[in-house]
Short mmCIF file of C-alpha atoms and ligand atoms in Angstrom, two decimals:
data_model
loop_
_atom_site.label_atom_id
_atom_site.label_comp_id
_atom_site.label_asym_id
_atom_site.label_seq_id
_atom_site.Cartn_x
_atom_site.Cartn_y
_atom_site.Cartn_z
CA MET A 24 -34.57 22.09 -6.70
CA ILE A 25 -35.43 18.45 -7.00
CA TRP A 26 -33.12 15.68 -5.92
CA ILE A 27 -33.29 12.66 -8.10
CA ALA A 28 -31.37 9.49 -7.72
CA GLY A 29 -29.73 9.41 -11.11
CA THR A 30 -28.05 6.57 -12.88
CA PHE A 31 -27.02 3.49 -11.01
CA PHE A 32 -23.81 5.07 -9.86
CA CYS A 33 -24.55 8.68 -9.12
CA SER A 34 -27.07 11.27 -8.15
CA LEU A 35 -27.56 14.52 -9.96
CA ILE A 36 -29.06 17.82 -8.93
CA PHE A 37 -31.71 18.83 -11.40
CA SER A 38 -33.09 22.32 -11.56
CA ILE A 39 -36.25 23.38 -13.31
CA SER A 40 -35.76 26.35 -15.62
CA SER A 41 -38.40 28.96 -16.41
CA SER A 42 -39.39 27.00 -19.46
CA SER A 43 -39.97 24.01 -17.18
CA GLN A 44 -37.33 21.99 -18.96
CA VAL A 45 -35.52 19.60 -16.66
CA LYS A 46 -31.87 20.34 -16.94
CA ALA A 47 -28.93 18.79 -15.14
CA ASP A 48 -26.59 21.65 -14.42
CA SER A 49 -24.50 20.12 -11.72
CA CYS A 50 -23.26 16.75 -10.70
CA ASP A 51 -21.60 17.93 -7.55
CA ILE A 52 -23.11 15.29 -5.40
CA TYR A 53 -21.39 12.71 -7.48
CA SER A 54 -17.89 12.23 -6.20
CA HIS A 55 -15.48 10.55 -8.54
CA PRO A 56 -13.43 7.96 -6.66
CA GLN A 57 -10.12 9.47 -7.73
CA TYR A 58 -10.81 13.03 -8.85
CA GLY A 59 -13.39 14.25 -6.38
CA ILE A 60 -16.42 16.39 -7.00
CA GLY A 61 -17.69 16.85 -10.54
CA GLN A 62 -19.02 19.92 -12.31
CA CYS A 63 -20.90 20.29 -15.58
CA ILE A 64 -18.65 22.37 -17.78
CA GLU A 65 -17.46 22.44 -21.37
CA GLN A 66 -15.39 19.47 -22.31
CA ASN A 67 -12.50 21.58 -23.62
CA GLN A 68 -12.17 23.17 -20.19
CA CYS A 69 -11.86 19.88 -18.38
CA PRO A 70 -8.43 19.47 -16.81
CA ASN A 71 -6.58 16.63 -18.53
CA ALA A 72 -9.80 15.77 -20.37
CA LEU A 73 -11.16 14.31 -17.19
CA TYR A 74 -14.79 14.07 -18.00
CA GLN A 75 -17.62 11.68 -17.84
CA SER A 76 -20.43 11.75 -20.32
CA GLY A 77 -24.01 11.04 -19.39
CA LEU A 78 -24.00 12.97 -16.13
CA CYS A 79 -25.07 16.31 -17.53
CA GLU A 80 -28.26 15.45 -19.28
CA SER A 81 -30.25 17.92 -21.34
CA GLN A 82 -27.15 19.94 -22.08
CA PRO A 83 -25.42 20.67 -25.36
CA ALA A 84 -23.18 17.82 -26.40
CA ASN A 85 -20.00 19.66 -25.47
CA ILE A 86 -21.05 20.01 -21.84
CA LYS A 87 -19.62 17.22 -19.77
CA CYS A 88 -19.25 16.42 -16.15
CA CYS A 89 -15.68 17.25 -15.24
CA PHE A 90 -13.90 16.31 -12.11
CA SER A 91 -11.86 18.44 -9.83
CA LEU A 92 -8.19 17.75 -9.32
CA GLY A 93 -8.29 19.61 -6.04
CA PRO A 94 -7.72 18.14 -2.63
CA MET A 95 -9.53 14.90 -2.23
CA THR A 96 -12.47 15.13 0.08
CA GLU A 97 -13.93 11.72 -0.44
CA GLU A 98 -13.74 8.80 1.87
CA PHE A 99 -10.86 6.37 1.85
CA ARG A 100 -12.69 3.12 1.17
CA ALA A 101 -10.01 0.50 1.11
CA VAL A 102 -9.32 -3.16 1.60
CA TRP A 103 -6.12 -4.82 2.60
CA ILE A 104 -4.69 -7.42 0.26
CA ALA A 105 -2.55 -9.51 2.58
CA THR A 106 0.14 -11.64 1.00
CA VAL A 107 1.94 -12.96 4.07
CA THR A 108 1.35 -16.71 4.38
CA ASN A 109 -0.91 -16.29 1.32
CA ILE A 110 -3.79 -14.91 3.40
CA ASP A 111 -5.59 -13.16 0.50
CA TRP A 112 -3.33 -13.42 -2.52
CA PRO A 113 -1.86 -15.33 -4.25
CA SER A 114 -3.93 -18.27 -3.11
CA SER A 115 -1.12 -20.51 -4.33
CA ARG A 116 2.56 -19.69 -4.43
CA THR A 117 3.11 -22.39 -7.02
CA ALA A 118 0.39 -21.17 -9.39
CA THR A 119 1.64 -19.73 -12.69
CA PRO A 120 2.06 -15.96 -13.03
CA ALA A 121 -0.95 -15.95 -15.42
CA GLN A 122 -3.12 -17.62 -12.78
CA GLN A 123 -1.90 -15.24 -10.08
CA GLN A 124 -2.64 -12.27 -12.35
CA THR A 125 -6.16 -13.47 -13.04
CA GLU A 126 -6.74 -13.81 -9.34
CA LEU A 127 -5.50 -10.28 -8.70
CA ILE A 128 -7.75 -8.92 -11.45
CA ASN A 129 -10.71 -10.67 -9.86
CA ILE A 130 -9.92 -8.98 -6.55
CA LEU A 131 -9.68 -5.56 -8.21
CA ASN A 132 -12.94 -6.11 -10.09
CA THR A 133 -14.66 -6.97 -6.82
CA VAL A 134 -13.17 -3.89 -5.13
CA GLN A 135 -14.45 -1.76 -8.01
CA LYS A 136 -17.88 -3.35 -7.92
CA LEU A 137 -18.14 -2.60 -4.21
CA ASN A 138 -17.39 1.08 -4.91
CA MET A 139 -14.14 1.06 -3.00
CA ASN A 140 -11.39 3.45 -4.05
CA ALA A 141 -8.16 2.01 -2.68
CA VAL A 142 -6.29 -1.18 -1.95
CA VAL A 143 -3.53 -1.58 0.61
CA PHE A 144 -1.30 -4.17 -1.02
CA GLN A 145 1.25 -5.99 1.10
CA ILE A 146 4.51 -5.90 -0.86
CA ARG A 147 7.15 -6.59 1.80
CA PRO A 148 5.81 -8.89 4.51
CA VAL A 149 9.07 -10.33 5.91
CA GLY A 150 11.97 -8.40 4.37
CA ASP A 151 11.09 -9.98 1.01
CA THR A 152 9.36 -8.50 -1.99
CA PHE A 153 6.40 -8.64 -4.34
CA TYR A 154 8.29 -6.36 -6.72
CA ALA A 155 11.62 -6.50 -8.53
CA SER A 156 14.27 -5.24 -6.15
CA THR A 157 18.04 -5.03 -6.20
CA LEU A 158 18.00 -4.58 -2.42
CA GLU A 159 16.02 -7.59 -1.23
CA PRO A 160 14.96 -11.13 -2.19
CA TRP A 161 11.71 -12.14 -3.88
CA SER A 162 9.03 -13.41 -1.52
CA LEU A 163 8.53 -17.05 -0.75
CA TYR A 164 4.79 -16.37 -0.72
CA LEU A 165 4.93 -15.39 -4.40
CA THR A 166 7.08 -18.11 -5.94
CA GLY A 167 7.27 -20.87 -3.36
CA ALA A 168 10.97 -20.33 -2.71
CA HIS A 169 12.59 -17.46 -0.85
CA GLY A 170 14.68 -15.36 -3.26
CA LYS A 171 13.34 -17.06 -6.40
CA ALA A 172 12.13 -14.73 -9.15
CA PRO A 173 8.80 -15.48 -10.83
CA SER A 174 9.02 -17.33 -14.12
CA PRO A 175 8.11 -15.96 -16.57
CA LEU A 176 9.27 -12.79 -14.87
CA TRP A 177 6.62 -10.28 -13.88
CA ASP A 178 6.34 -7.55 -11.29
CA PRO A 179 3.17 -7.74 -9.18
CA LEU A 180 3.53 -4.13 -7.97
CA THR A 181 3.80 -2.74 -11.51
CA PHE A 182 0.88 -4.93 -12.51
CA ILE A 183 -1.44 -3.92 -9.69
CA VAL A 184 -0.67 -0.20 -10.02
CA SER A 185 -1.54 -0.33 -13.70
CA GLU A 186 -4.68 -2.45 -13.32
CA ALA A 187 -5.95 -0.60 -10.24
CA HIS A 188 -5.49 2.84 -11.80
CA LYS A 189 -7.48 1.72 -14.85
CA ARG A 190 -10.32 1.16 -12.38
CA ASN A 191 -9.75 4.42 -10.48
CA ILE A 192 -8.47 2.53 -7.47
CA GLU A 193 -5.47 3.81 -5.52
CA VAL A 194 -2.64 1.50 -4.53
CA HIS A 195 -1.05 1.95 -1.13
CA ALA A 196 2.13 -0.11 -0.77
CA TRP A 197 2.11 -1.94 2.56
CA LEU A 198 5.45 -2.71 4.21
CA ASN A 199 6.34 -4.52 7.40
CA PRO A 200 9.64 -2.89 8.22
CA TYR A 201 11.21 -5.04 10.93
CA ARG A 202 9.69 -8.49 10.62
CA GLY A 203 12.28 -10.77 9.03
CA ARG A 204 10.65 -14.19 9.07
CA MET A 205 7.35 -15.52 10.37
CA SER A 206 7.09 -17.38 13.64
CA GLY A 207 8.12 -21.00 13.22
CA ALA A 208 9.36 -20.64 9.62
CA THR A 209 12.72 -22.30 9.06
CA TYR A 210 13.76 -21.53 5.46
CA GLU A 211 17.29 -20.25 4.88
CA LEU A 212 17.45 -16.51 4.24
CA SER A 213 19.02 -15.08 1.08
CA SER A 214 22.32 -13.26 1.46
CA ASN A 215 20.70 -9.92 0.57
CA HIS A 216 17.96 -10.28 3.21
CA MET A 217 18.15 -7.62 5.91
CA ALA A 218 18.85 -10.21 8.62
CA LYS A 219 21.96 -11.30 6.68
CA ARG A 220 23.02 -7.72 5.95
CA PHE A 221 22.74 -6.77 9.61
CA PRO A 222 23.14 -10.04 11.56
CA LYS A 223 24.11 -8.14 14.68
CA TYR A 224 20.61 -6.64 14.78
CA ALA A 225 18.60 -9.71 13.73
CA TYR A 226 17.08 -11.50 16.70
CA THR A 227 15.02 -14.61 17.13
CA TYR A 228 12.06 -13.60 19.23
CA ASN A 229 8.89 -15.64 19.77
CA LYS A 230 10.19 -17.84 16.92
CA TYR A 231 10.13 -14.85 14.55
CA ILE A 232 13.18 -13.15 13.14
CA TRP A 233 12.79 -9.52 14.12
CA MET A 234 15.17 -6.66 13.33
CA ASP A 235 16.19 -4.25 16.05
CA PRO A 236 14.26 -0.96 15.69
CA GLY A 237 17.01 0.70 17.75
CA SER A 238 19.62 0.14 15.04
CA VAL A 239 20.28 3.27 13.00
CA GLU A 240 21.60 1.13 10.13
CA VAL A 241 18.41 -0.93 10.02
CA GLN A 242 16.33 2.24 10.13
CA GLN A 243 18.39 3.71 7.29
CA PHE A 244 18.04 0.54 5.25
CA ILE A 245 14.24 0.65 5.59
CA VAL A 246 14.27 4.28 4.50
CA ASN A 247 16.33 3.23 1.45
CA VAL A 248 13.88 0.44 0.61
CA THR A 249 10.93 2.81 0.92
CA GLU A 250 12.62 5.48 -1.18
CA ASP A 251 13.37 2.91 -3.88
CA ILE A 252 9.67 1.97 -4.04
CA VAL A 253 8.45 5.56 -4.18
CA ARG A 254 10.98 6.46 -6.90
CA ARG A 255 10.25 3.50 -9.19
CA TYR A 256 6.53 2.83 -8.78
CA GLY A 257 3.42 4.95 -9.20
CA VAL A 258 2.07 4.07 -5.77
CA ASP A 259 -0.42 6.42 -4.14
CA GLY A 260 0.78 5.89 -0.60
CA ILE A 261 3.05 3.98 1.75
CA HIS A 262 1.48 1.97 4.51
CA MET A 263 3.77 1.03 7.41
CA ASP A 264 2.60 -1.93 9.45
CA ASP A 265 4.30 -3.33 12.56
CA TYR A 266 6.63 -0.33 12.65
CA PHE A 267 7.35 -1.10 16.29
CA TYR A 268 8.78 -3.77 18.57
CA PRO A 269 7.23 -7.24 18.43
CA TYR A 270 4.35 -8.13 20.70
CA SER A 271 5.77 -9.44 23.95
CA ASP A 272 6.05 -13.18 24.48
CA GLY A 273 6.82 -12.55 28.14
CA THR A 274 10.57 -12.37 27.63
CA GLU A 275 12.75 -9.29 27.17
CA PHE A 276 13.41 -8.20 23.58
CA PRO A 277 17.16 -8.90 23.27
CA ASP A 278 18.39 -5.39 22.45
CA ALA A 279 20.54 -4.84 25.55
CA ALA A 280 23.71 -4.34 23.50
CA THR A 281 22.08 -1.68 21.30
CA TYR A 282 20.79 0.15 24.35
CA THR A 283 24.21 0.03 26.03
CA ALA A 284 25.80 1.42 22.86
CA TYR A 285 23.26 4.25 22.91
CA GLN A 286 24.10 5.04 26.53
CA GLN A 287 27.83 4.94 25.79
CA THR A 288 27.38 7.67 23.19
CA GLY A 289 25.72 9.88 25.80
CA GLY A 290 22.09 8.75 25.46
CA LYS A 291 20.09 9.61 28.58
CA LEU A 292 16.63 8.16 27.91
CA ASN A 293 15.47 5.18 29.92
CA LYS A 294 14.98 2.00 27.92
CA GLY A 295 11.23 2.41 27.36
CA ASP A 296 11.55 6.03 26.22
CA TRP A 297 14.53 5.16 24.06
CA ARG A 298 12.54 2.41 22.35
CA ARG A 299 9.59 4.75 21.77
CA SER A 300 11.92 7.36 20.31
CA ASN A 301 13.35 4.73 17.93
CA VAL A 302 9.86 4.06 16.61
CA ASN A 303 9.23 7.78 16.20
CA THR A 304 12.55 8.28 14.41
CA LEU A 305 11.77 5.78 11.67
CA ILE A 306 8.32 7.22 11.04
C1 NAG B 407 21.21 3.82 2.04
O1 NAG B 407 21.44 4.40 0.78
C2 NAG B 407 22.56 5.27 0.76
C3 NAG B 407 22.56 5.95 -0.60
O2 NAG B 407 22.55 4.99 -1.61
C4 NAG B 407 23.83 4.47 1.02
O3 NAG B 407 24.95 5.32 1.03
C5 NAG B 407 23.69 3.81 2.37
O4 NAG B 407 24.80 2.97 2.60
C6 NAG B 407 22.41 2.99 2.46
N1 NAG B 407 22.26 2.56 3.83
C7 NAG B 407 22.02 1.31 4.18
C8 NAG B 407 21.98 1.02 5.62
O5 NAG B 407 21.84 0.41 3.37
#
């Protein structure tokens, strides 16, 4: 068996037959970013016509490299696309949708060129959205104004799922469950923002607005938001960030009333254990 570095994007195993003809009979060291390990088989046997030509050289024309739909064994090679405060995208919240789309396409093309297979796309940085939602307001970081829909209307999550999948890149939807507004931001929150829905559990802490992870209603709301995303979008995963209490600023997180309510219903955990169990419950 001779190992030959094949085309620019894969390696093939070549075997030498008795007639000394070089024949590619396997491409199982080439791992397709989405479908896993390939095999050289007849095209009409490929599941869902998942095949790639050119990988099974010296074969009859109907032999193609097909890809397994089995459990994925390849690496998760991903980048984050952070939207909060416009870290990665969109570079401008006042750019037109067409400009923002071009920028997103450029990111995906770079990800593809670098042979990555997933993006972790931040769609809910501060209880606001980069997708059309009936539960929560549009993100300030998308349109320049909290709660303002893009004009002309488009849905960045729909767009990225479609464009990423064309490039065999997975999309993992990244949510920050409890963060309600960034430190120091002062804009007025929309009436359907979680801090307005559950004002009793919305605290100012270290100049952020942070929801109380000990509130069962807040937990349930986040579950509802997540379920809504999974039902309506073809995302490949959910990525929970900051699913815990805020980093300490040296003062006590102001959840004394929630803890007292827990104790009054018979809760026995000390405060630290109770907080840890709240984090575990959401996840
Ligand atoms: C979550 O969704 C369920 C089903 O629609 C609804 O009954 C419930 O009130 C929602 N909970 C919160 C906290 O929004």
